[in-house]
Short mmCIF file of C-alpha atoms in Angstrom, two decimals:
data_model
loop_
_atom_site.label_atom_id
_atom_site.label_comp_id
_atom_site.label_asym_id
_atom_site.label_seq_id
_atom_site.Cartn_x
_atom_site.Cartn_y
_atom_site.Cartn_z
CA MET E 1 7.50 -134.28 50.64
CA ARG E 2 5.94 -132.34 53.50
CA ILE E 3 3.72 -129.50 52.38
CA ASP E 4 1.76 -127.49 54.91
CA THR E 5 0.26 -124.56 52.99
CA VAL E 6 -1.73 -124.07 49.79
CA PRO E 7 1.00 -121.91 48.15
CA LYS E 8 3.57 -124.66 48.86
CA LEU E 9 1.17 -127.22 47.39
CA ALA E 10 0.76 -125.11 44.24
CA LEU E 11 4.53 -124.79 43.93
CA ALA E 12 5.05 -128.53 44.49
CA LEU E 13 2.42 -129.49 41.89
CA SER E 14 3.95 -127.14 39.35
CA GLU E 15 7.42 -128.55 39.98
CA MET E 16 6.09 -132.12 39.88
CA GLU E 17 4.53 -131.42 36.49
CA ASP E 18 7.91 -130.14 35.28
CA GLN E 19 9.59 -133.34 36.47
CA LEU E 20 7.03 -135.69 34.91
CA TYR E 21 6.67 -134.02 31.54
CA ALA E 22 9.53 -131.59 30.96
CA LYS E 23 13.19 -132.34 31.03
CA SER E 24 14.10 -129.63 33.50
CA PRO E 25 16.19 -130.36 36.59
CA PRO E 26 14.64 -129.97 40.04
CA PRO E 27 15.04 -126.46 41.42
CA ILE E 28 18.12 -125.95 43.54
CA PRO E 29 17.65 -123.43 46.31
CA ASN E 30 20.30 -120.78 46.58
CA GLU E 31 22.04 -120.12 49.86
CA SER E 32 20.00 -117.00 50.60
CA THR E 33 16.61 -118.73 50.42
CA LYS E 34 15.20 -121.64 52.36
CA ASP E 35 13.71 -124.58 50.44
CA PRO E 36 9.89 -124.16 50.78
CA TYR E 37 9.47 -127.95 51.15
CA ARG E 38 11.61 -131.07 50.96
CA ARG E 39 12.29 -131.75 47.31
CA THR E 40 13.70 -135.25 47.78
CA LYS E 41 10.64 -136.79 46.11
CA LEU E 42 11.06 -134.46 43.12
CA ARG E 43 14.57 -135.76 42.60
CA GLU E 44 13.20 -139.32 42.72
CA ILE E 45 10.59 -138.39 40.11
CA LYS E 46 13.29 -136.92 37.90
CA ALA E 47 15.44 -140.05 38.23
CA ASN E 48 12.52 -142.39 37.49
CA ARG E 49 10.27 -140.31 35.25
CA ASP E 50 8.57 -143.27 33.50
CA ASP E 51 7.94 -145.15 36.74
CA SER E 52 6.62 -141.99 38.40
CA LEU E 53 4.20 -141.30 35.56
CA LYS E 54 3.02 -144.92 35.66
CA ASP E 55 2.51 -144.68 39.44
CA LEU E 56 0.49 -141.48 39.04
CA TYR E 57 -1.54 -143.04 36.23
CA LEU E 58 -2.33 -146.21 38.21
CA PHE E 59 -3.23 -144.12 41.26
CA ALA E 60 -5.61 -142.03 39.14
CA PHE E 61 -7.68 -145.12 38.30
CA GLU E 62 -8.09 -145.97 41.97
CA LEU E 63 -8.91 -142.35 42.75
CA ALA E 64 -11.56 -142.19 40.02
CA LYS E 65 -13.41 -145.34 41.05
CA LEU E 66 -16.63 -144.66 42.90
CA GLY E 67 -17.04 -146.70 46.07
CA THR E 68 -16.62 -150.38 45.35
CA ALA E 69 -16.95 -150.00 41.57
CA ARG E 70 -14.58 -152.03 39.42
CA ASN E 71 -14.65 -149.63 36.46
CA ILE E 72 -14.48 -145.89 36.02
CA ASP E 73 -16.88 -143.75 34.04
CA ILE E 74 -15.76 -143.10 30.44
CA ASP E 75 -16.05 -139.32 30.83
CA THR E 76 -13.78 -139.41 33.87
CA ALA E 77 -11.31 -141.64 32.04
CA VAL E 78 -11.23 -139.28 29.05
CA ALA E 79 -10.59 -136.31 31.34
CA PHE E 80 -7.77 -138.13 33.16
CA TRP E 81 -6.22 -139.31 29.87
CA GLY E 82 -6.17 -135.71 28.66
CA VAL E 83 -4.56 -134.40 31.83
CA ILE E 84 -2.15 -137.21 32.70
CA LEU E 85 -1.14 -138.71 29.36
CA LYS E 86 -1.46 -135.95 26.77
CA PRO E 87 1.68 -134.03 27.82
CA ARG E 88 3.84 -137.16 27.33
CA TYR E 89 1.80 -139.01 24.70
CA PRO E 90 0.02 -136.50 22.45
CA GLN E 91 -1.39 -139.37 20.36
CA ILE E 92 -3.90 -139.96 23.17
CA THR E 93 -5.81 -137.09 21.53
CA ASP E 94 -6.71 -139.40 18.62
CA PHE E 95 -7.87 -142.13 21.00
CA ILE E 96 -10.01 -139.60 22.87
CA ALA E 97 -11.46 -138.41 19.52
CA TYR E 98 -12.33 -142.03 18.73
CA ILE E 99 -14.10 -142.50 22.07
CA GLU E 100 -15.98 -139.22 21.63
CA GLU E 101 -17.04 -140.11 18.09
CA MET E 102 -18.30 -143.53 19.19
CA ASN E 103 -20.20 -141.88 22.05
CA ALA E 104 -21.56 -138.92 20.07
CA ASP E 105 -25.14 -140.18 20.29
CA GLU E 106 -26.08 -139.86 23.97
CA ASN E 107 -28.78 -142.51 23.53
CA ALA E 108 -26.46 -145.09 21.97
CA ARG E 109 -23.10 -144.64 23.65
CA MET E 110 -20.71 -147.40 22.66
CA TYR E 111 -18.41 -146.90 25.64
CA LYS E 112 -19.72 -146.24 29.14
CA GLY E 113 -16.86 -147.31 31.37
CA VAL E 114 -13.21 -148.27 31.48
CA THR E 115 -11.97 -151.47 33.08
CA LYS E 116 -8.70 -151.62 34.94
CA ASP E 117 -7.30 -153.78 32.13
CA LEU E 118 -8.17 -151.19 29.47
CA TRP E 119 -6.80 -148.43 31.69
CA ASN E 120 -3.47 -150.21 32.20
CA MET E 121 -3.16 -151.38 28.60
CA THR E 122 -3.86 -147.89 27.22
CA LEU E 123 -0.64 -146.64 28.79
CA GLN E 124 1.24 -149.70 27.51
CA PHE E 125 -0.23 -149.15 24.03
CA LEU E 126 0.95 -145.54 23.98
CA LYS E 127 4.42 -146.55 25.14
CA THR E 128 4.90 -149.34 22.60
CA VAL E 129 2.88 -148.53 19.47
CA LYS E 130 3.94 -145.64 17.24
CA ALA E 131 1.49 -142.75 16.91
CA ASP E 132 0.89 -143.57 13.22
CA LEU E 133 0.20 -147.23 14.18
CA SER E 134 2.77 -148.42 11.63
CA ASP E 135 3.99 -151.04 14.09
CA TYR E 136 0.55 -151.97 15.44
CA ASP E 137 0.06 -155.74 15.48
CA PRO E 138 -3.61 -156.75 15.25
CA GLU E 139 -2.64 -160.21 16.50
CA ALA E 140 -1.25 -158.80 19.76
CA GLU E 141 -3.48 -159.14 22.79
CA TRP E 142 -4.78 -155.59 23.14
CA PRO E 143 -8.20 -154.92 24.64
CA THR E 144 -11.00 -154.82 22.05
CA THR E 145 -11.38 -151.06 22.51
CA LEU E 146 -7.77 -150.48 21.44
CA ASP E 147 -8.16 -152.83 18.46
CA ALA E 148 -11.30 -150.96 17.40
CA TYR E 149 -9.47 -147.64 17.78
CA ALA E 150 -6.60 -148.90 15.60
CA ALA E 151 -9.04 -150.00 12.88
CA TRP E 152 -10.84 -146.63 13.09
CA LYS E 153 -7.60 -144.68 12.84
CA LYS E 154 -6.26 -146.75 9.95
CA GLN E 155 -9.54 -146.23 8.05
CA GLY E 156 -9.01 -142.49 8.30
CA THR E 157 -12.66 -141.75 7.49
CA HIS E 158 -13.53 -140.42 10.91
CA GLY E 159 -14.84 -137.02 11.96
CA PRO E 160 -13.66 -133.56 10.90
#
């Protein structure tokens, strides 16, 4: 996908978002207009939507790491979860609410960073566990943070 101007980049990002989250087909140029950039990659995204979202998600972790850090900051993770996962998995909103509630006291934040394991397993959790957690298995090997979230959500006594 060769893009050489900011307007083409804006168009490509908009169309990529459509391919990852919406079920619209890639734009087909009509004979009177020239394709502004090669859309081959968009067609690949459309054909492999789940794999493409996973690739973007895994890339985001590497992008968010600072220098040689092994983890990413919790605030960065929350922002990325909202942008990357929320359109496909709206239940991430509850997980974000849990993190924010546990970190409400700036002086006693429960979560400060996200490991690569938690990052990867969060996507897997969203893909395999129903939003209402009715099929959540506490014996499964989820990271402790996801187990704590499930307990919090099932209690139902959290925040407003």
